[in-house]
Short mmCIF file of C-alpha atoms in Angstrom, two decimals:
data_model
loop_
_atom_site.label_atom_id
_atom_site.label_comp_id
_atom_site.label_asym_id
_atom_site.label_seq_id
_atom_site.Cartn_x
_atom_site.Cartn_y
_atom_site.Cartn_z
CA MET W 1 0.00 0.00 0.00
CA ARG W 2 1.36 3.38 -1.00
CA TRP W 3 1.93 5.68 1.95
CA PRO W 4 2.63 9.20 0.62
CA ILE W 5 5.40 11.14 2.27
CA ARG W 6 2.90 13.94 2.79
CA ASN W 7 0.89 11.72 5.13
CA GLN W 8 4.07 10.43 6.77
CA ILE W 9 4.92 14.00 7.70
CA LEU W 10 1.40 15.32 8.33
CA PHE W 11 -0.14 12.67 10.56
CA PRO W 12 2.64 12.32 13.15
CA LEU W 13 3.19 16.07 13.28
CA ALA W 14 -0.53 16.83 13.50
CA GLY W 15 -1.00 14.12 16.14
CA VAL W 16 1.78 15.48 18.32
CA VAL W 17 0.50 19.03 17.94
CA VAL W 18 -3.12 18.10 18.69
CA VAL W 19 -2.23 16.02 21.74
CA GLY W 20 0.16 18.65 23.08
CA VAL W 21 -2.20 21.56 22.59
CA ALA W 22 -5.16 19.55 23.92
CA LEU W 23 -3.29 18.56 27.08
CA THR W 24 -2.15 22.14 27.58
CA THR W 25 -5.65 23.47 27.01
CA LEU W 26 -7.30 20.95 29.36
CA THR W 27 -4.70 21.56 32.05
CA THR W 28 -5.16 25.31 31.74
CA ALA W 29 -8.94 24.95 31.81
CA SER W 30 -8.82 22.69 34.88
CA VAL W 31 -6.55 25.10 36.72
CA ALA W 32 -8.76 28.02 35.72
CA ALA W 33 -11.88 26.18 36.96
CA ARG W 34 -10.21 25.34 40.25
CA GLN W 35 -9.05 28.91 40.68
CA SER W 36 -12.56 30.18 39.93
CA GLU W 37 -14.01 27.80 42.50
CA GLN W 38 -11.47 28.86 45.10
CA ALA W 39 -12.18 32.50 44.34
CA THR W 40 -15.93 31.97 44.89
CA ILE W 41 -15.35 30.11 48.15
CA GLY W 42 -12.92 32.82 49.21
CA ARG W 43 -15.53 35.52 48.63
CA LEU W 44 -18.10 33.58 50.67
CA ARG W 45 -15.61 33.03 53.50
CA GLN W 46 -14.60 36.67 53.48
CA VAL W 47 -18.20 37.83 53.69
CA VAL W 48 -19.03 35.43 56.51
CA GLU W 49 -15.87 36.15 58.50
CA THR W 50 -16.20 39.89 58.05
CA LEU W 51 -19.77 39.98 59.26
CA GLY W 52 -19.12 37.40 61.98
CA ASP W 53 -16.21 39.35 63.46
CA ALA W 54 -18.31 42.47 63.53
CA THR W 55 -20.84 40.82 65.94
CA ILE W 56 -23.63 41.96 63.68
CA PRO W 57 -26.81 39.97 64.28
CA PHE W 58 -27.83 37.85 61.31
CA THR W 59 -31.14 39.53 60.69
CA PRO W 60 -33.06 39.19 57.41
CA ARG W 61 -31.70 42.59 56.31
CA VAL W 62 -28.09 41.51 56.99
CA LEU W 63 -28.61 38.21 55.18
CA GLU W 64 -29.99 40.08 52.16
CA GLN W 65 -26.87 42.22 52.08
CA MET W 66 -24.72 39.10 52.31
CA ARG W 67 -26.61 37.56 49.38
CA GLY W 68 -26.05 40.71 47.35
CA LEU W 69 -22.32 40.53 48.01
CA SER W 70 -21.82 36.82 47.43
CA GLY W 71 -24.71 35.63 45.27
CA ALA W 72 -25.53 32.80 47.71
CA GLU W 73 -28.62 32.13 49.81
CA PHE W 74 -28.37 32.16 53.64
CA ILE W 75 -30.42 30.54 56.42
CA ALA W 76 -29.77 31.49 60.07
CA LEU W 77 -30.61 28.72 62.56
CA GLY W 78 -31.11 29.06 66.25
CA PRO W 79 -29.82 26.74 69.01
CA ASP W 80 -32.81 24.43 68.55
CA GLY W 81 -32.45 24.33 64.76
CA ASP W 82 -35.35 26.67 64.13
CA VAL W 83 -35.06 29.23 61.37
CA ARG W 84 -34.41 32.70 62.73
CA ALA W 85 -33.81 34.48 59.38
CA ALA W 86 -33.44 33.47 55.70
CA THR W 87 -33.09 34.89 52.25
CA LEU W 88 -35.25 32.15 50.77
CA PRO W 89 -38.98 32.56 50.49
CA TYR W 90 -40.80 31.03 53.50
CA ASP W 91 -42.64 28.53 51.28
CA LEU W 92 -39.27 26.89 50.59
CA LEU W 93 -38.29 26.58 54.23
CA ALA W 94 -40.51 23.50 54.64
CA ASP W 95 -38.52 21.81 51.88
CA TRP W 96 -35.33 22.83 53.65
CA ARG W 97 -36.44 21.29 56.94
CA ARG W 98 -37.41 18.10 55.15
CA LEU W 99 -34.06 17.79 53.36
CA SER W 100 -32.05 18.68 56.49
CA PRO W 101 -28.57 18.71 54.90
CA LYS W 102 -25.54 17.42 56.67
CA ALA W 103 -23.29 20.20 57.87
CA ALA W 104 -20.09 20.52 55.90
CA GLY W 105 -18.18 22.20 58.62
CA ASP W 106 -16.03 24.24 56.22
CA LEU W 107 -16.54 26.12 52.99
CA ALA W 108 -13.65 24.24 51.35
CA SER W 109 -15.93 21.19 51.02
CA LEU W 110 -18.84 23.16 49.62
CA THR W 111 -18.93 21.32 46.26
CA ASP W 112 -18.14 17.91 47.74
CA SER W 113 -21.63 17.39 49.19
CA PRO W 114 -24.45 16.35 46.89
CA PRO W 115 -26.49 19.30 45.56
CA LEU W 116 -29.95 20.05 47.04
CA LEU W 117 -33.00 20.68 44.88
CA LEU W 118 -35.22 23.50 46.11
CA ALA W 119 -38.07 24.71 43.88
CA GLY W 120 -36.29 23.44 40.79
CA GLU W 121 -33.03 25.13 41.71
CA ARG W 122 -29.96 23.08 42.63
CA TYR W 123 -27.75 24.34 45.46
CA PHE W 124 -24.48 23.37 47.06
CA ALA W 125 -24.95 23.50 50.87
CA ALA W 126 -22.52 24.21 53.69
CA GLU W 127 -23.31 24.70 57.41
CA LEU W 128 -21.10 26.81 59.67
CA GLU W 129 -21.24 27.48 63.41
CA VAL W 130 -21.40 31.10 64.41
CA ARG W 131 -18.92 32.30 67.05
CA PRO W 132 -19.60 33.62 69.53
CA PRO W 133 -22.93 31.85 69.71
CA ALA W 134 -25.90 34.14 70.19
CA VAL W 135 -29.44 34.13 68.90
CA VAL W 136 -28.11 32.57 65.70
CA ARG W 137 -26.12 29.40 66.40
CA ARG W 138 -25.54 28.09 62.87
CA LEU W 139 -25.46 29.63 59.39
CA VAL W 140 -26.40 27.58 56.32
CA ILE W 141 -24.93 28.73 53.01
CA LEU W 142 -26.72 27.65 49.80
CA SER W 143 -24.68 28.44 46.68
CA PRO W 144 -26.67 28.03 43.40
CA GLU W 145 -25.15 25.41 41.13
CA ARG W 146 -25.80 27.58 38.07
CA ASN W 147 -23.54 30.26 39.53
CA TRP W 148 -20.77 27.74 39.96
CA GLN W 149 -21.31 26.42 36.44
CA THR W 150 -21.29 29.93 34.99
CA ALA W 151 -18.08 30.78 36.82
CA ARG W 152 -16.42 27.55 35.75
CA ARG W 153 -17.57 28.03 32.15
CA ASP W 154 -16.28 31.58 32.08
CA ALA W 155 -12.94 30.33 33.41
CA VAL W 156 -12.66 27.28 31.16
CA LEU W 157 -14.01 28.67 27.88
CA PRO W 158 -11.15 31.08 26.96
CA PRO W 159 -8.39 28.42 27.22
CA LEU W 160 -10.53 26.00 25.23
CA ILE W 161 -11.16 28.58 22.50
CA VAL W 162 -7.49 29.51 22.32
CA GLY W 163 -6.49 25.85 22.25
CA GLY W 164 -9.01 25.01 19.54
CA VAL W 165 -7.91 27.93 17.37
CA THR W 166 -4.27 26.97 17.90
CA ILE W 167 -4.96 23.38 16.89
CA GLY W 168 -6.84 24.54 13.81
CA LEU W 169 -4.06 26.91 12.75
CA MET W 170 -1.41 24.27 13.37
CA LEU W 171 -3.36 21.73 11.31
CA ILE W 172 -3.79 24.21 8.46
CA ALA W 173 -0.10 25.11 8.56
CA SER W 174 0.90 21.43 8.69
CA ILE W 175 -1.36 20.55 5.75
CA TRP W 176 -0.04 23.48 3.72
CA LEU W 177 3.62 22.78 4.48
CA SER W 178 3.30 19.05 3.82
CA GLY W 179 1.41 19.82 0.60
CA GLN W 180 4.14 22.19 -0.57
CA MET W 181 6.82 19.63 0.17
CA SER W 182 4.80 16.87 -1.48
CA ARG W 183 4.30 18.91 -4.64
CA ARG W 184 8.02 19.69 -4.85
CA ILE W 185 8.88 16.02 -4.38
CA GLN W 186 6.30 15.03 -7.02
CA SER W 187 7.86 17.54 -9.43
CA VAL W 188 11.27 15.91 -8.97
CA GLU W 189 9.68 12.45 -9.27
CA THR W 190 7.99 13.42 -12.55
CA GLN W 191 11.27 14.81 -13.88
CA VAL W 192 13.13 11.62 -12.98
CA GLU W 193 10.44 9.52 -14.71
CA ARG W 194 10.79 11.62 -17.86
CA ILE W 195 14.57 11.26 -17.70
CA ALA W 196 14.13 7.49 -17.37
CA GLN W 197 11.99 7.61 -20.53
CA GLY W 198 14.70 9.46 -22.42
CA GLU W 199 13.35 13.02 -22.06
CA PHE W 200 16.26 14.97 -20.64
CA VAL W 201 14.44 18.06 -19.42
CA SER W 202 15.20 20.56 -16.70
CA VAL W 203 12.62 22.03 -14.33
CA ALA W 204 12.56 25.38 -12.62
CA VAL W 205 14.09 25.16 -9.15
CA LYS W 206 11.87 27.11 -6.76
CA PRO W 207 12.77 28.52 -3.33
CA PRO W 208 13.36 28.02 -0.48
CA ASP W 209 16.98 26.98 -0.69
CA ASP W 210 16.77 23.70 1.21
CA GLU W 211 17.51 20.01 0.68
CA LEU W 212 14.76 19.67 -1.95
CA HIS W 213 16.18 22.70 -3.76
CA ALA W 214 19.59 20.99 -3.83
CA LEU W 215 17.96 17.72 -4.96
CA ALA W 216 16.15 19.43 -7.85
CA SER W 217 19.38 21.19 -8.88
CA SER W 218 21.25 17.88 -8.80
CA VAL W 219 18.57 16.22 -10.93
CA ASN W 220 18.81 19.07 -13.46
CA HIS W 221 22.58 18.64 -13.55
CA MET W 222 22.16 14.89 -13.97
CA SER W 223 19.67 15.45 -16.80
CA ALA W 224 22.08 17.77 -18.62
CA SER W 225 24.97 15.33 -18.11
CA LEU W 226 22.92 12.39 -19.37
CA GLN W 227 21.83 14.40 -22.39
CA GLN W 228 25.43 15.23 -23.23
CA LEU W 229 26.43 11.62 -22.66
CA GLN W 230 23.64 10.37 -24.91
CA GLU W 231 24.61 12.81 -27.64
CA SER W 232 28.24 11.76 -27.29
CA MET W 233 27.23 8.11 -27.55
CA ARG W 234 25.17 8.82 -30.63
CA ARG W 235 28.07 10.66 -32.24
CA THR W 236 30.40 7.82 -31.33
CA GLU W 237 28.04 5.23 -32.81
CA ARG W 238 27.59 7.26 -35.95
CA MET W 239 31.34 7.74 -36.29
CA ARG W 240 31.90 4.03 -35.69
CA LEU W 241 29.33 3.20 -38.34
CA LEU W 242 30.92 5.74 -40.66
CA ALA W 243 34.33 4.17 -40.06
CA GLN W 244 32.97 0.72 -40.85
CA LEU W 245 31.33 1.92 -44.04
CA GLY W 246 34.24 4.16 -44.96
CA SER W 247 36.81 1.43 -44.55
CA GLY W 248 34.93 -0.59 -47.13
CA LEU W 249 34.34 2.28 -49.53
CA ALA W 250 37.64 4.06 -49.11
CA HIS W 251 39.64 1.42 -50.95
CA GLN W 252 37.27 1.42 -53.91
CA LEU W 253 36.99 5.21 -54.01
CA ARG W 254 40.70 5.85 -53.73
CA ASN W 255 41.47 3.20 -56.33
CA SER W 256 38.91 4.77 -58.65
CA VAL W 257 40.25 8.26 -58.09
CA THR W 258 43.85 7.09 -58.53
CA GLY W 259 42.95 5.26 -61.73
CA ALA W 260 41.11 8.28 -63.09
CA ARG W 261 44.00 10.59 -62.27
CA MET W 262 46.51 8.26 -63.89
CA ALA W 263 44.34 8.10 -66.99
CA VAL W 264 44.09 11.89 -67.17
CA GLN W 265 47.82 12.29 -66.66
CA LEU W 266 48.54 9.69 -69.36
CA HIS W 267 46.17 11.40 -71.76
CA ARG W 268 47.73 14.76 -70.96
CA ARG W 269 51.22 13.48 -71.87
CA ARG W 270 50.07 11.82 -75.06
CA CYS W 271 47.76 14.56 -76.25
CA SER W 272 49.38 17.73 -75.08
CA SER W 273 47.48 20.86 -76.04
CA GLU W 274 49.40 23.74 -77.56
CA ASP W 275 46.59 26.33 -77.27
CA GLY W 276 46.88 26.68 -73.46
CA ASP W 277 43.84 24.55 -72.59
CA GLU W 278 43.88 23.95 -68.82
CA SER W 279 40.87 21.63 -68.68
CA LEU W 280 43.01 18.56 -67.94
CA ALA W 281 44.85 20.42 -65.19
CA VAL W 282 41.51 21.42 -63.66
CA ALA W 283 40.36 17.80 -63.81
CA LEU W 284 43.53 16.67 -62.05
CA ASP W 285 43.00 19.32 -59.38
CA GLN W 286 39.43 18.15 -58.81
CA LEU W 287 40.56 14.56 -58.48
CA THR W 288 43.23 15.62 -56.00
CA MET W 289 40.62 17.55 -53.97
CA THR W 290 38.36 14.49 -53.94
CA GLU W 291 41.21 12.35 -52.67
CA GLU W 292 41.96 14.84 -49.90
CA GLN W 293 38.31 14.86 -48.82
CA ILE W 294 38.21 11.07 -48.68
CA ARG W 295 41.32 11.06 -46.54
CA SER W 296 39.91 13.65 -44.14
CA LEU W 297 36.65 11.71 -43.86
CA LEU W 298 38.51 8.58 -42.85
CA THR W 299 40.61 10.56 -40.36
CA VAL W 300 37.47 11.69 -38.49
CA GLY W 301 35.77 8.33 -38.77
CA ARG W 302 38.48 6.10 -37.36
CA GLY W 303 41.22 8.40 -36.13
CA SER W 304 44.53 8.86 -37.82
CA GLY W 305 46.77 5.90 -37.25
CA SER W 306 49.78 7.53 -38.91
CA ILE W 307 52.34 9.74 -37.22
CA PRO W 308 51.88 13.46 -38.12
CA VAL W 309 54.60 14.79 -40.41
CA THR W 310 55.94 18.31 -40.06
CA GLY W 311 55.79 20.34 -43.24
CA PRO W 312 56.13 23.91 -44.51
CA LEU W 313 53.08 26.11 -44.20
CA SER W 314 53.86 27.80 -47.51
CA GLU W 315 53.50 24.50 -49.37
CA ILE W 316 50.12 23.89 -47.71
CA ILE W 317 48.92 27.34 -48.74
CA HIS W 318 50.21 26.81 -52.28
CA ASP W 319 48.43 23.47 -52.63
CA VAL W 320 45.05 24.58 -51.27
CA CYS W 321 45.14 27.85 -53.23
CA ARG W 322 45.81 25.96 -56.46
CA LEU W 323 42.91 23.58 -55.82
CA ILE W 324 40.48 26.26 -54.63
CA THR W 325 41.33 28.61 -57.50
CA SER W 326 40.16 26.01 -60.00
CA ALA W 327 37.06 25.21 -57.95
CA SER W 328 36.13 28.90 -57.51
CA GLN W 329 36.42 29.60 -61.23
CA HIS W 330 34.21 26.63 -61.99
CA ALA W 331 31.63 27.71 -59.35
CA GLY W 332 31.57 31.37 -60.32
CA ARG W 333 33.04 32.70 -57.07
CA ARG W 334 35.99 34.99 -56.43
CA PHE W 335 38.91 33.69 -54.39
CA HIS W 336 41.47 35.99 -52.75
CA PRO W 337 44.66 34.05 -51.88
CA PRO W 338 47.42 35.40 -49.63
CA GLU W 339 50.11 37.34 -51.45
CA GLU W 340 53.08 35.61 -49.83
CA VAL W 341 53.86 33.14 -47.04
CA ASP W 342 57.07 32.75 -45.07
CA THR W 343 58.71 29.63 -46.51
CA THR W 344 60.58 28.92 -43.26
CA VAL W 345 57.45 28.42 -41.18
CA CYS W 346 56.34 24.82 -40.58
CA VAL W 347 53.40 23.16 -38.85
CA ALA W 348 53.41 19.90 -36.91
CA ASP W 349 50.73 18.10 -38.97
CA PHE W 350 51.19 18.82 -42.64
CA GLU W 351 48.45 16.55 -44.00
CA GLY W 352 45.90 17.43 -41.29
CA THR W 353 46.40 21.17 -41.68
CA ARG W 354 46.13 20.97 -45.47
CA ALA W 355 42.93 18.89 -45.29
CA ALA W 356 41.43 21.27 -42.72
CA LEU W 357 42.15 24.42 -44.75
CA LEU W 358 40.89 22.75 -47.89
CA ASN W 359 37.65 21.88 -46.15
CA LEU W 360 37.22 25.39 -44.72
CA LEU W 361 37.76 26.96 -48.14
CA THR W 362 35.41 24.48 -49.85
CA ASN W 363 32.70 25.30 -47.30
CA GLY W 364 33.34 28.99 -47.87
CA LEU W 365 32.83 28.60 -51.62
CA GLU W 366 29.53 26.83 -51.03
CA ALA W 367 28.35 29.41 -48.48
CA ALA W 368 29.37 32.47 -50.54
CA GLY W 369 26.82 31.77 -53.28
CA ASN W 370 26.82 33.01 -56.84
CA GLY W 371 28.93 36.14 -57.21
CA GLY W 372 30.33 35.83 -53.67
CA ASP W 373 33.93 35.76 -52.62
CA VAL W 374 36.22 33.82 -50.28
CA ALA W 375 39.48 35.11 -48.81
CA LEU W 376 42.40 33.35 -47.12
CA GLU W 377 44.72 35.22 -44.76
CA VAL W 378 47.83 33.98 -42.96
CA ALA W 379 49.30 35.70 -39.91
CA LEU W 380 52.13 34.91 -37.48
CA ASP W 381 52.08 36.07 -33.88
CA HIS W 382 54.28 34.88 -30.98
CA GLY W 383 54.99 31.45 -32.38
CA MET W 384 51.43 30.78 -33.60
CA ALA W 385 50.13 30.63 -37.16
CA PHE W 386 46.68 32.07 -37.80
CA CYS W 387 44.89 30.94 -40.96
CA ARG W 388 41.70 32.94 -41.47
CA VAL W 389 39.10 31.86 -44.01
CA SER W 390 36.27 34.35 -44.58
CA ASP W 391 33.33 34.32 -46.99
CA SER W 392 30.56 36.73 -47.92
CA GLY W 393 27.77 34.26 -47.22
CA PRO W 394 24.88 34.76 -44.75
CA GLY W 395 26.47 32.60 -42.08
CA PRO W 396 25.20 29.45 -40.33
CA ASP W 397 21.66 29.10 -39.01
CA ALA W 398 21.07 30.33 -35.47
CA GLU W 399 19.77 26.93 -34.36
CA ILE W 400 23.14 25.26 -34.93
CA ALA W 401 25.45 28.22 -34.29
CA ASP W 402 26.48 27.00 -30.83
CA ARG W 403 27.15 23.45 -32.08
CA LEU W 404 28.65 24.29 -35.44
CA LEU W 405 32.02 22.65 -34.79
CA GLU W 406 30.58 19.38 -33.44
CA PRO W 407 30.39 16.23 -35.58
CA PHE W 408 27.24 15.59 -37.66
CA VAL W 409 25.94 19.15 -37.24
CA THR W 410 24.80 20.51 -40.61
CA THR W 411 21.80 22.05 -42.34
CA LYS W 412 22.75 20.84 -45.81
CA PRO W 413 20.34 18.19 -47.10
CA GLU W 414 23.22 16.24 -48.59
CA GLY W 415 25.76 17.14 -45.89
CA VAL W 416 27.31 14.81 -43.32
CA GLY W 417 28.54 17.45 -40.86
CA LEU W 418 32.10 16.20 -40.48
CA GLY W 419 34.13 18.85 -42.30
CA LEU W 420 34.34 21.41 -39.50
CA ALA W 421 34.75 18.65 -36.90
CA MET W 422 37.70 17.35 -38.89
CA ALA W 423 39.22 20.83 -39.04
CA ARG W 424 38.82 21.33 -35.31
CA THR W 425 40.38 17.92 -34.62
CA ALA W 426 43.35 18.77 -36.82
CA ALA W 427 43.91 22.08 -34.98
CA GLU W 428 43.48 20.68 -31.47
CA SER W 429 45.76 17.71 -32.17
CA GLN W 430 48.59 20.23 -32.69
CA GLY W 431 47.76 22.23 -29.57
CA GLY W 432 45.78 24.86 -31.45
CA GLU W 433 42.11 25.66 -31.91
CA LEU W 434 39.43 26.45 -34.46
CA THR W 435 37.00 29.34 -33.86
CA TRP W 436 34.44 31.22 -35.90
CA GLU W 437 32.60 34.54 -35.77
CA ARG W 438 30.50 36.95 -37.79
CA CYS W 439 32.43 40.13 -38.55
CA ASP W 440 31.47 42.91 -40.99
CA ASP W 441 28.78 40.72 -42.60
CA ARG W 442 31.31 37.99 -43.23
CA THR W 443 31.72 34.55 -41.69
CA VAL W 444 35.30 34.15 -40.44
CA PHE W 445 36.88 30.83 -39.42
CA THR W 446 40.27 31.09 -37.72
CA MET W 447 42.50 28.04 -37.45
CA THR W 448 45.32 28.57 -34.98
CA VAL W 449 48.27 26.12 -34.85
CA PRO W 450 51.77 26.34 -33.37
CA ALA W 451 54.43 27.49 -35.86
CA THR W 452 58.01 26.27 -35.94
CA TRP W 453 61.17 27.33 -37.77
CA PRO W 454 63.25 24.15 -38.31
CA SER W 455 65.69 25.90 -40.62
CA ARG W 456 66.70 28.46 -37.98
CA SER W 457 69.00 27.99 -35.04
CA SER W 458 67.58 27.76 -31.52
CA GLN W 459 68.46 31.44 -30.94
CA GLU W 460 66.44 32.51 -33.94
CA LYS W 461 63.34 30.44 -33.29
CA GLY W 462 59.89 31.66 -32.36
CA PRO W 463 60.54 34.14 -29.53
CA ARG W 464 63.17 36.24 -31.41
CA GLY W 465 61.21 36.14 -34.58
CA ALA W 466 58.10 37.12 -32.68
CA SER W 467 59.85 40.00 -30.93
CA GLU W 468 61.26 41.36 -34.18
CA ASP W 469 57.92 41.07 -35.95
CA PRO W 470 55.26 40.51 -33.30
CA VAL W 471 52.37 40.41 -35.77
CA ARG W 472 53.22 39.46 -39.29
CA THR W 473 50.25 39.18 -41.64
CA VAL W 474 50.67 38.01 -45.17
CA GLY W 475 47.61 38.09 -47.39
CA THR W 476 44.59 40.15 -48.35
CA ARG W 477 41.98 41.79 -46.18
#
């Protein structure tokens, strides 16, 4: 049987509160009733003792005054038990003689004797001896029961009302607090159920800042972590699948490309054109670009198993500019290559850097659109090489802008989303980085990699070169 935590908190707390307040209220009411009773008896005793010490005869007039002061009825009895004076009507005296109550001896036991019924009125009776004895020997005090009940009710009712209101307020507060806590726990429970079903959502964490607040924050953090883990697993599975498919296709594709390039080269040697036709050279460049793209795809899919080879940056720029110039002319775009590159500068991963720049420039040509332009700039600063590729296109969609460099992120219907991921991997493997931004209505990708000068001596490497020419930019803007 399900026992909600709300009830587990509410019932014990409410029970303890009700019992505690009830006991306190009853104790207070009992004490108040006893104090009221003692106050009434004290008033009666004070009246009797005051008048008795004054040696005033208990005449009917004096007894009437005593009744007015105390609210009780009085009967003065002589030595023989005959009635000498009374505040009761004389028709009730016969009933009094017939009942003949037993003397209490002291006012403290006034309510201990059974009540007397006279003319439909119930009285508590006490009989006192008068000292010094005179005409009146004994004095009977009849206190109406209704007066006692009224006094007790007036004394008991306020504590009971306060206790009842306190219990009600405590119950309302307990129900509200337990309900609030239960709703917060149910919110976390619902979120955990949705996470278990694969919906990695976060909920608003509401105050106060307590243990449930920390629990909800932890569940949100767990949801975000699981979402990232799931996305990482999906990317890994897709890359593993791509590697499996690519390993089977790569051999066929590269053999086909190699065969086609050999055929074009053979035809070019046999049938050389004397009118300056560059169509065969363009075809060879396109085949070379295709081969580079296949190699970069396999690098992302299964990881490069070869050791990176250091090579000159100028040769990389020359190769990619030659390939992109042919592609830009064919696509109707303008390409602005760098004017010159320091031939002594080298990068740690020659093949990876070339494939990355080639991919960035190819993407730029596609994004620039008809009549657009793409520019490549190279800069050196404090031992780092900055290769900036900018295009005049509209830039990536806002929905993927934050994830643009992650694998399989693309808005192209025929795209795979691995080109920028490959470029970032190539930069980070050398201790660099790949970033992008929108600047002056252009999309700018900056690939930063460490630069080395193998041909220089150790005294002339990076730091001196950087100090002599802290920012050296070669290219167009």
